[in-house]
Amino acid sequence: TQDALRDRDGAEVVVAWLVRAAGPGKRGETLRLARPRTVVGTGSGCQLRIDDKYLGAEHLSITERGGTFSVAPVQGQLKVEGKPVSAERPLVDGETLEFGQGQFVFKAIIDG
């Protein structure tokens, strides 16, 4: 994350990540998201693979368009701020996502 901010050369910088807040794995772990779309799951084709027996092969996706992020379930259940999500919805810095056995905080920096 810090490297992305250092190498900016006046260009727009969009960096997003998930921070593990609860569940299996190391609490506080930072999981960087790819742009423009990150598929999260257990499958080999996912940009963000998480070892969790309750995740689908392609569980959810997080997409960035013009500095705005959205999240959508693909093959699994997803909650944002404790509410079930059944279709694509906007995602705001600091919101909590629950999927599989984990709980994650979405963080984003948009500078440009």
Short mmCIF file of N, CA and C in Angstrom, two decimals:
data_model
loop_
_atom_site.label_atom_id
_atom_site.label_comp_id
_atom_site.label_asym_id
_atom_site.label_seq_id
_atom_site.Cartn_x
_atom_site.Cartn_y
_atom_site.Cartn_z
N THR A 1 0.83 -1.19 0.00
CA THR A 1 0.00 0.00 0.00
C THR A 1 0.87 1.24 0.00
N GLN A 2 1.86 1.28 0.87
CA GLN A 2 2.74 2.45 0.93
C GLN A 2 3.53 2.62 -0.35
N ASP A 3 3.97 1.51 -0.97
CA ASP A 3 4.70 1.59 -2.24
C ASP A 3 3.83 2.20 -3.33
N ALA A 4 2.57 1.83 -3.38
CA ALA A 4 1.66 2.37 -4.40
C ALA A 4 1.51 3.87 -4.24
N LEU A 5 1.50 4.35 -3.01
CA LEU A 5 1.36 5.78 -2.78
C LEU A 5 2.65 6.54 -3.10
N ARG A 6 3.80 5.92 -2.91
CA ARG A 6 5.08 6.55 -3.20
C ARG A 6 5.32 6.70 -4.70
N ASP A 7 4.89 5.73 -5.49
CA ASP A 7 5.17 5.69 -6.93
C ASP A 7 4.11 6.39 -7.76
N ARG A 8 3.62 7.51 -7.33
CA ARG A 8 2.46 8.10 -7.97
C ARG A 8 2.76 9.02 -9.13
N ASP A 9 3.84 9.78 -9.17
CA ASP A 9 4.20 10.64 -10.30
C ASP A 9 3.03 11.48 -10.80
N GLY A 10 2.20 11.98 -9.92
CA GLY A 10 1.10 12.83 -10.31
C GLY A 10 -0.13 12.11 -10.83
N ALA A 11 -0.06 10.81 -10.99
CA ALA A 11 -1.20 10.04 -11.49
C ALA A 11 -2.18 9.76 -10.37
N GLU A 12 -3.42 9.48 -10.75
CA GLU A 12 -4.42 9.11 -9.76
C GLU A 12 -3.99 7.81 -9.08
N VAL A 13 -4.11 7.78 -7.77
CA VAL A 13 -3.77 6.58 -7.01
C VAL A 13 -5.05 6.05 -6.37
N VAL A 14 -5.33 4.81 -6.64
CA VAL A 14 -6.46 4.14 -6.01
C VAL A 14 -5.92 2.84 -5.43
N VAL A 15 -5.97 2.73 -4.13
CA VAL A 15 -5.47 1.55 -3.44
C VAL A 15 -6.57 1.08 -2.49
N ALA A 16 -6.86 -0.21 -2.52
CA ALA A 16 -7.88 -0.75 -1.62
C ALA A 16 -7.41 -2.08 -1.05
N TRP A 17 -7.88 -2.36 0.14
CA TRP A 17 -7.49 -3.59 0.81
C TRP A 17 -8.55 -3.98 1.83
N LEU A 18 -8.49 -5.22 2.27
CA LEU A 18 -9.31 -5.72 3.36
C LEU A 18 -8.40 -5.97 4.54
N VAL A 19 -8.88 -5.66 5.72
CA VAL A 19 -8.14 -5.94 6.96
C VAL A 19 -8.94 -6.97 7.73
N ARG A 20 -8.30 -8.08 8.05
CA ARG A 20 -8.98 -9.16 8.78
C ARG A 20 -9.25 -8.70 10.21
N ALA A 21 -10.54 -8.69 10.58
CA ALA A 21 -10.94 -8.25 11.91
C ALA A 21 -11.31 -9.41 12.82
N ALA A 22 -11.78 -10.52 12.25
CA ALA A 22 -12.18 -11.69 13.04
C ALA A 22 -12.22 -12.91 12.14
N GLY A 23 -12.21 -14.07 12.77
CA GLY A 23 -12.27 -15.33 12.02
C GLY A 23 -10.90 -15.97 11.93
N PRO A 24 -10.82 -17.05 11.13
CA PRO A 24 -9.54 -17.75 11.01
C PRO A 24 -8.49 -16.87 10.34
N GLY A 25 -7.26 -17.08 10.71
CA GLY A 25 -6.17 -16.27 10.16
C GLY A 25 -5.72 -15.23 11.15
N LYS A 26 -4.74 -14.45 10.74
CA LYS A 26 -4.13 -13.47 11.63
C LYS A 26 -4.92 -12.17 11.65
N ARG A 27 -5.43 -11.82 12.81
CA ARG A 27 -6.18 -10.58 12.96
C ARG A 27 -5.27 -9.40 12.61
N GLY A 28 -5.79 -8.45 11.83
CA GLY A 28 -5.01 -7.30 11.40
C GLY A 28 -4.29 -7.51 10.08
N GLU A 29 -4.34 -8.76 9.56
CA GLU A 29 -3.70 -9.05 8.27
C GLU A 29 -4.31 -8.17 7.18
N THR A 30 -3.46 -7.62 6.33
CA THR A 30 -3.88 -6.76 5.23
C THR A 30 -3.87 -7.54 3.93
N LEU A 31 -4.99 -7.53 3.22
CA LEU A 31 -5.15 -8.26 1.97
C LEU A 31 -5.42 -7.25 0.86
N ARG A 32 -4.43 -6.98 0.03
CA ARG A 32 -4.54 -5.97 -1.02
C ARG A 32 -5.46 -6.44 -2.14
N LEU A 33 -6.29 -5.54 -2.64
CA LEU A 33 -7.22 -5.84 -3.71
C LEU A 33 -6.64 -5.43 -5.06
N ALA A 34 -6.90 -6.23 -6.07
CA ALA A 34 -6.46 -5.93 -7.44
C ALA A 34 -7.45 -4.94 -8.07
N ARG A 35 -6.98 -4.25 -9.10
CA ARG A 35 -7.86 -3.36 -9.85
C ARG A 35 -7.98 -3.86 -11.27
N PRO A 36 -9.05 -3.73 -11.93
CA PRO A 36 -10.28 -3.08 -11.48
C PRO A 36 -11.24 -4.01 -10.74
N ARG A 37 -10.95 -5.33 -10.72
CA ARG A 37 -11.87 -6.28 -10.08
C ARG A 37 -11.07 -7.35 -9.34
N THR A 38 -11.54 -7.64 -8.14
CA THR A 38 -10.95 -8.71 -7.35
C THR A 38 -12.03 -9.73 -7.05
N VAL A 39 -11.80 -10.96 -7.46
CA VAL A 39 -12.69 -12.05 -7.08
C VAL A 39 -12.06 -12.72 -5.85
N VAL A 40 -12.87 -12.87 -4.81
CA VAL A 40 -12.43 -13.46 -3.55
C VAL A 40 -13.05 -14.84 -3.41
N GLY A 41 -12.24 -15.82 -3.07
CA GLY A 41 -12.75 -17.18 -2.88
C GLY A 41 -11.63 -18.16 -2.67
N THR A 42 -11.95 -19.43 -2.87
CA THR A 42 -10.95 -20.49 -2.68
C THR A 42 -10.38 -20.99 -4.01
N GLY A 43 -10.98 -20.60 -5.11
CA GLY A 43 -10.57 -21.12 -6.42
C GLY A 43 -9.24 -20.59 -6.91
N SER A 44 -8.60 -21.38 -7.76
CA SER A 44 -7.27 -21.01 -8.27
C SER A 44 -7.31 -19.77 -9.16
N GLY A 45 -8.46 -19.44 -9.73
CA GLY A 45 -8.57 -18.27 -10.59
C GLY A 45 -8.87 -16.97 -9.85
N CYS A 46 -9.01 -17.03 -8.54
CA CYS A 46 -9.32 -15.83 -7.75
C CYS A 46 -8.09 -14.95 -7.59
N GLN A 47 -8.30 -13.64 -7.63
CA GLN A 47 -7.21 -12.71 -7.37
C GLN A 47 -6.86 -12.69 -5.87
N LEU A 48 -7.84 -12.98 -5.02
CA LEU A 48 -7.59 -13.04 -3.58
C LEU A 48 -8.13 -14.38 -3.08
N ARG A 49 -7.20 -15.30 -2.81
CA ARG A 49 -7.56 -16.63 -2.31
C ARG A 49 -7.49 -16.64 -0.80
N ILE A 50 -8.56 -17.14 -0.19
CA ILE A 50 -8.64 -17.25 1.26
C ILE A 50 -9.00 -18.68 1.61
N ASP A 51 -8.22 -19.27 2.50
CA ASP A 51 -8.45 -20.65 2.92
C ASP A 51 -9.53 -20.65 4.00
N ASP A 52 -10.75 -20.99 3.59
CA ASP A 52 -11.90 -21.00 4.50
C ASP A 52 -12.90 -22.00 3.94
N LYS A 53 -13.20 -23.04 4.69
CA LYS A 53 -14.08 -24.10 4.18
C LYS A 53 -15.50 -23.63 3.92
N TYR A 54 -15.86 -22.43 4.38
CA TYR A 54 -17.20 -21.90 4.15
C TYR A 54 -17.26 -20.93 2.97
N LEU A 55 -16.17 -20.78 2.25
CA LEU A 55 -16.16 -19.91 1.07
C LEU A 55 -16.37 -20.72 -0.19
N GLY A 56 -17.04 -20.11 -1.16
CA GLY A 56 -17.18 -20.71 -2.47
C GLY A 56 -15.92 -20.51 -3.29
N ALA A 57 -15.83 -21.23 -4.40
CA ALA A 57 -14.67 -21.09 -5.28
C ALA A 57 -14.51 -19.63 -5.73
N GLU A 58 -15.60 -18.99 -6.08
CA GLU A 58 -15.65 -17.55 -6.39
C GLU A 58 -16.77 -16.97 -5.54
N HIS A 59 -16.44 -16.56 -4.34
CA HIS A 59 -17.45 -16.21 -3.34
C HIS A 59 -18.05 -14.82 -3.57
N LEU A 60 -17.20 -13.84 -3.82
CA LEU A 60 -17.67 -12.46 -4.01
C LEU A 60 -16.69 -11.71 -4.89
N SER A 61 -17.12 -10.54 -5.36
CA SER A 61 -16.21 -9.69 -6.13
C SER A 61 -16.29 -8.26 -5.63
N ILE A 62 -15.15 -7.59 -5.70
CA ILE A 62 -15.07 -6.17 -5.38
C ILE A 62 -14.54 -5.48 -6.63
N THR A 63 -15.27 -4.48 -7.10
CA THR A 63 -14.95 -3.82 -8.36
C THR A 63 -14.74 -2.33 -8.13
N GLU A 64 -13.76 -1.77 -8.83
CA GLU A 64 -13.49 -0.33 -8.78
C GLU A 64 -13.76 0.25 -10.16
N ARG A 65 -14.56 1.31 -10.17
CA ARG A 65 -14.86 2.04 -11.41
C ARG A 65 -14.73 3.53 -11.11
N GLY A 66 -13.73 4.16 -11.69
CA GLY A 66 -13.57 5.60 -11.51
C GLY A 66 -13.42 6.04 -10.07
N GLY A 67 -12.76 5.23 -9.26
CA GLY A 67 -12.54 5.60 -7.87
C GLY A 67 -13.68 5.25 -6.94
N THR A 68 -14.71 4.59 -7.46
CA THR A 68 -15.84 4.14 -6.65
C THR A 68 -15.81 2.62 -6.60
N PHE A 69 -16.03 2.07 -5.42
CA PHE A 69 -15.99 0.63 -5.24
C PHE A 69 -17.38 0.06 -5.02
N SER A 70 -17.54 -1.19 -5.45
CA SER A 70 -18.78 -1.92 -5.18
C SER A 70 -18.42 -3.36 -4.87
N VAL A 71 -19.35 -4.03 -4.19
CA VAL A 71 -19.16 -5.43 -3.83
C VAL A 71 -20.41 -6.20 -4.23
N ALA A 72 -20.22 -7.46 -4.62
CA ALA A 72 -21.35 -8.30 -5.02
C ALA A 72 -21.06 -9.75 -4.69
N PRO A 73 -22.06 -10.49 -4.22
CA PRO A 73 -21.87 -11.92 -4.04
C PRO A 73 -21.81 -12.59 -5.40
N VAL A 74 -21.00 -13.65 -5.51
CA VAL A 74 -20.93 -14.42 -6.76
C VAL A 74 -21.49 -15.82 -6.49
N GLN A 75 -20.83 -16.58 -5.61
CA GLN A 75 -21.28 -17.94 -5.29
C GLN A 75 -21.43 -18.15 -3.79
N GLY A 76 -21.64 -17.09 -3.06
CA GLY A 76 -21.70 -17.27 -1.62
C GLY A 76 -22.45 -16.16 -0.92
N GLN A 77 -22.66 -16.35 0.36
CA GLN A 77 -23.35 -15.36 1.18
C GLN A 77 -22.40 -14.26 1.60
N LEU A 78 -22.94 -13.05 1.69
CA LEU A 78 -22.16 -11.87 2.01
C LEU A 78 -23.02 -10.93 2.83
N LYS A 79 -22.41 -10.35 3.86
CA LYS A 79 -23.07 -9.30 4.63
C LYS A 79 -22.14 -8.08 4.64
N VAL A 80 -22.74 -6.91 4.55
CA VAL A 80 -22.01 -5.66 4.71
C VAL A 80 -22.70 -4.89 5.82
N GLU A 81 -21.92 -4.51 6.81
CA GLU A 81 -22.46 -3.83 7.99
C GLU A 81 -23.59 -4.65 8.63
N GLY A 82 -23.43 -5.98 8.61
CA GLY A 82 -24.38 -6.88 9.25
C GLY A 82 -25.63 -7.17 8.46
N LYS A 83 -25.78 -6.59 7.26
CA LYS A 83 -26.98 -6.79 6.45
C LYS A 83 -26.65 -7.65 5.23
N PRO A 84 -27.50 -8.66 4.95
CA PRO A 84 -27.25 -9.51 3.78
C PRO A 84 -27.24 -8.70 2.48
N VAL A 85 -26.35 -9.09 1.58
CA VAL A 85 -26.23 -8.45 0.27
C VAL A 85 -26.56 -9.51 -0.78
N SER A 86 -27.49 -9.19 -1.69
CA SER A 86 -27.89 -10.14 -2.72
C SER A 86 -27.55 -9.66 -4.13
N ALA A 87 -27.13 -8.41 -4.26
CA ALA A 87 -26.77 -7.85 -5.57
C ALA A 87 -25.66 -6.82 -5.35
N GLU A 88 -25.08 -6.35 -6.44
CA GLU A 88 -24.01 -5.36 -6.34
C GLU A 88 -24.48 -4.14 -5.55
N ARG A 89 -23.61 -3.66 -4.66
CA ARG A 89 -23.91 -2.46 -3.87
C ARG A 89 -22.64 -1.66 -3.67
N PRO A 90 -22.77 -0.35 -3.51
CA PRO A 90 -21.59 0.49 -3.27
C PRO A 90 -20.89 0.06 -1.98
N LEU A 91 -19.58 0.28 -1.95
CA LEU A 91 -18.76 -0.07 -0.79
C LEU A 91 -17.97 1.16 -0.39
N VAL A 92 -18.04 1.51 0.88
CA VAL A 92 -17.43 2.73 1.39
C VAL A 92 -16.31 2.37 2.38
N ASP A 93 -15.25 3.16 2.36
CA ASP A 93 -14.13 2.99 3.27
C ASP A 93 -14.63 2.83 4.71
N GLY A 94 -14.15 1.79 5.38
CA GLY A 94 -14.49 1.55 6.78
C GLY A 94 -15.64 0.59 7.00
N GLU A 95 -16.34 0.18 5.93
CA GLU A 95 -17.44 -0.75 6.11
C GLU A 95 -16.91 -2.15 6.41
N THR A 96 -17.71 -2.91 7.15
CA THR A 96 -17.34 -4.27 7.54
C THR A 96 -18.05 -5.28 6.66
N LEU A 97 -17.27 -6.22 6.13
CA LEU A 97 -17.79 -7.31 5.30
C LEU A 97 -17.68 -8.60 6.09
N GLU A 98 -18.71 -9.43 6.00
CA GLU A 98 -18.70 -10.75 6.62
C GLU A 98 -18.95 -11.77 5.54
N PHE A 99 -18.02 -12.71 5.40
CA PHE A 99 -18.19 -13.82 4.47
C PHE A 99 -17.38 -14.99 4.96
N GLY A 100 -17.87 -16.21 4.66
CA GLY A 100 -17.23 -17.40 5.21
C GLY A 100 -17.24 -17.29 6.72
N GLN A 101 -16.11 -17.63 7.32
CA GLN A 101 -15.99 -17.52 8.78
C GLN A 101 -15.36 -16.20 9.20
N GLY A 102 -15.06 -15.34 8.24
CA GLY A 102 -14.30 -14.13 8.54
C GLY A 102 -15.10 -12.84 8.54
N GLN A 103 -14.49 -11.87 9.16
CA GLN A 103 -15.00 -10.50 9.17
C GLN A 103 -13.84 -9.61 8.77
N PHE A 104 -14.08 -8.70 7.81
CA PHE A 104 -13.03 -7.86 7.24
C PHE A 104 -13.51 -6.42 7.17
N VAL A 105 -12.58 -5.50 7.33
CA VAL A 105 -12.87 -4.08 7.18
C VAL A 105 -12.30 -3.64 5.83
N PHE A 106 -13.14 -3.00 5.01
CA PHE A 106 -12.73 -2.50 3.71
C PHE A 106 -12.07 -1.14 3.91
N LYS A 107 -10.88 -0.97 3.31
CA LYS A 107 -10.17 0.30 3.38
C LYS A 107 -9.78 0.72 1.97
N ALA A 108 -9.85 2.02 1.68
CA ALA A 108 -9.49 2.52 0.36
C ALA A 108 -8.90 3.91 0.46
N ILE A 109 -7.92 4.17 -0.41
CA ILE A 109 -7.35 5.50 -0.56
C ILE A 109 -7.50 5.89 -2.03
N ILE A 110 -8.11 7.03 -2.26
CA ILE A 110 -8.28 7.55 -3.61
C ILE A 110 -7.67 8.94 -3.61
N ASP A 111 -6.61 9.10 -4.39
CA ASP A 111 -5.88 10.37 -4.41
C ASP A 111 -5.60 10.71 -5.86
N GLY A 112 -6.17 11.72 -6.34
CA GLY A 112 -5.91 12.08 -7.71
C GLY A 112 -6.69 13.25 -8.08
#
